[in-house]
């Protein structure tokens, strides 16, 4: 992780994106990718609803926004929610070495699996992240179940 930007500062960027997604009627999950030097490379939010595209998760949007990098070693992905298998696979596939997780109460995600495979994980257990997701899930249970692959 960068020594110039704290995990809390990284999460703040992801939270901005999550709030935007919530205001747009989407799933409030935001993410940001930071370089080894702490520079913000890309940011994004879950846009499955807004774009009608099931592949646009917060982490994939931030990854795409960062554009092509020569290497992802030393980079850190900050996300408001523990990443699903899809996003965890992206982190492993491209060798992203750090992960900042806002919360894992509302969705367990795969941050433990990533840690077992060498990714440095910081779990912040943010009340704001958990509150945002809890409110969204209560108001949109069918959409949430669709997002996590649990739709009937």
XYZ file of C-alpha atoms in Angstrom:
152
model
C 0.000 0.000 0.000
C 1.091 3.529 -0.613
C 2.765 5.461 2.139
C 1.467 8.749 0.735
C -2.246 7.915 0.822
C -3.938 6.200 3.742
C -6.458 3.381 3.380
C -9.119 5.765 4.728
C -8.309 8.313 2.025
C -8.496 5.609 -0.621
C -11.858 4.474 0.710
C -13.142 8.075 0.655
C -12.749 8.116 -3.160
C -14.614 4.807 -3.466
C -17.370 6.134 -1.185
C -17.847 9.179 -3.419
C -18.503 6.789 -6.283
C -20.888 4.639 -4.211
C -22.915 7.717 -3.247
C -23.148 8.739 -6.933
C -24.378 5.265 -7.856
C -27.011 5.348 -5.119
C -28.228 8.779 -6.287
C -28.514 7.387 -9.840
C -30.704 4.498 -8.650
C -27.925 1.954 -8.948
C -26.223 -0.446 -6.561
C -24.113 1.729 -4.220
C -20.721 0.078 -4.584
C -17.770 2.265 -5.471
C -14.118 1.535 -6.093
C -10.838 3.236 -6.910
C -7.474 1.947 -8.113
C -4.310 3.582 -6.773
C -0.736 3.291 -7.994
C 2.160 2.284 -5.776
C 2.976 5.991 -5.413
C -0.540 6.744 -4.137
C -1.688 8.354 -7.372
C -5.328 7.760 -8.265
C -5.318 5.712 -11.480
C -9.046 5.137 -11.904
C -12.381 5.279 -10.155
C -15.805 3.834 -10.791
C -19.082 2.546 -9.455
C -21.416 -0.339 -10.023
C -23.409 0.663 -13.125
C -25.296 -2.564 -13.794
C -28.644 -0.769 -13.524
C -27.658 2.497 -15.177
C -25.958 0.863 -18.177
C -27.998 -2.344 -18.346
C -24.654 -4.165 -18.301
C -24.172 -6.909 -15.698
C -20.375 -6.727 -16.026
C -19.990 -3.163 -14.733
C -19.183 -3.667 -11.062
C -17.445 -0.939 -9.069
C -14.071 -2.638 -9.274
C -14.299 -3.363 -12.999
C -15.337 0.240 -13.667
C -12.345 1.574 -11.684
C -10.036 -0.886 -13.461
C -11.308 0.202 -16.878
C -11.068 3.876 -15.924
C -7.400 3.370 -14.994
C -6.640 2.253 -18.512
C -3.857 -0.042 -19.503
C -0.967 -0.220 -17.048
C 2.365 -1.873 -17.738
C 1.980 -3.735 -14.452
C -0.490 -3.787 -11.591
C 2.063 -4.910 -8.997
C 2.075 -2.411 -6.176
C -1.405 -1.092 -6.986
C -4.235 -1.042 -4.466
C -7.938 -1.418 -5.169
C -10.199 0.338 -2.675
C -13.806 -0.811 -2.641
C -16.765 -0.039 -0.420
C -17.805 -3.699 -0.218
C -15.833 -6.935 -0.065
C -15.388 -7.992 -3.702
C -17.427 -10.772 -5.282
C -15.791 -13.712 -7.091
C -15.869 -11.823 -10.397
C -14.030 -8.795 -9.031
C -11.733 -10.924 -6.892
C -10.764 -12.802 -10.049
C -9.881 -9.508 -11.709
C -7.659 -8.599 -8.748
C -5.862 -11.962 -8.938
C -5.679 -12.104 -12.742
C -3.894 -8.778 -13.027
C -1.769 -9.019 -9.889
C -3.240 -6.118 -7.935
C -1.352 -6.456 -4.671
C -3.385 -4.371 -2.207
C -7.058 -4.232 -1.289
C -8.885 -1.789 0.968
C -12.381 -2.993 1.891
C -14.968 -0.618 3.328
C -17.119 -3.346 4.851
C -17.993 -7.020 4.675
C -21.033 -7.163 6.972
C -23.680 -6.927 4.264
C -21.787 -9.209 1.864
C -18.914 -11.470 2.873
C -17.185 -11.316 -0.494
C -13.814 -12.877 -1.175
C -11.344 -10.642 0.644
C -10.192 -13.570 2.823
C -9.526 -15.689 -0.264
C -7.504 -12.848 -1.753
C -5.488 -12.525 1.471
C -4.773 -16.268 1.356
C -3.318 -15.706 -2.123
C -0.950 -12.899 -1.171
C -3.060 -9.756 -1.532
C -2.521 -7.331 1.357
C -6.026 -6.675 2.677
C -7.136 -3.858 4.968
C -10.718 -4.237 6.220
C -11.920 -0.887 7.567
C -15.433 -1.945 8.691
C -16.858 1.467 7.788
C -20.188 2.373 9.358
C -20.981 4.622 6.387
C -20.353 1.840 3.854
C -22.437 -0.629 5.865
C -25.244 1.909 6.346
C -25.385 2.739 2.648
C -25.609 -0.936 1.658
C -28.103 -1.784 4.422
C -30.421 1.007 3.266
C -30.097 -0.071 -0.363
C -30.744 -3.757 0.383
C -33.822 -2.929 2.479
C -35.257 -0.750 -0.296
C -34.248 -3.010 -3.218
C -34.051 -6.660 -2.131
C -34.794 -8.088 -5.594
C -32.176 -5.900 -7.268
C -29.627 -6.792 -4.576
C -30.277 -10.515 -5.021
C -29.856 -10.090 -8.774
C -26.567 -8.253 -8.226
C -25.097 -11.013 -6.073
C -26.389 -13.783 -8.308
C -29.136 -14.943 -5.944
C -32.186 -13.990 -8.036
C -34.816 -16.752 -8.236
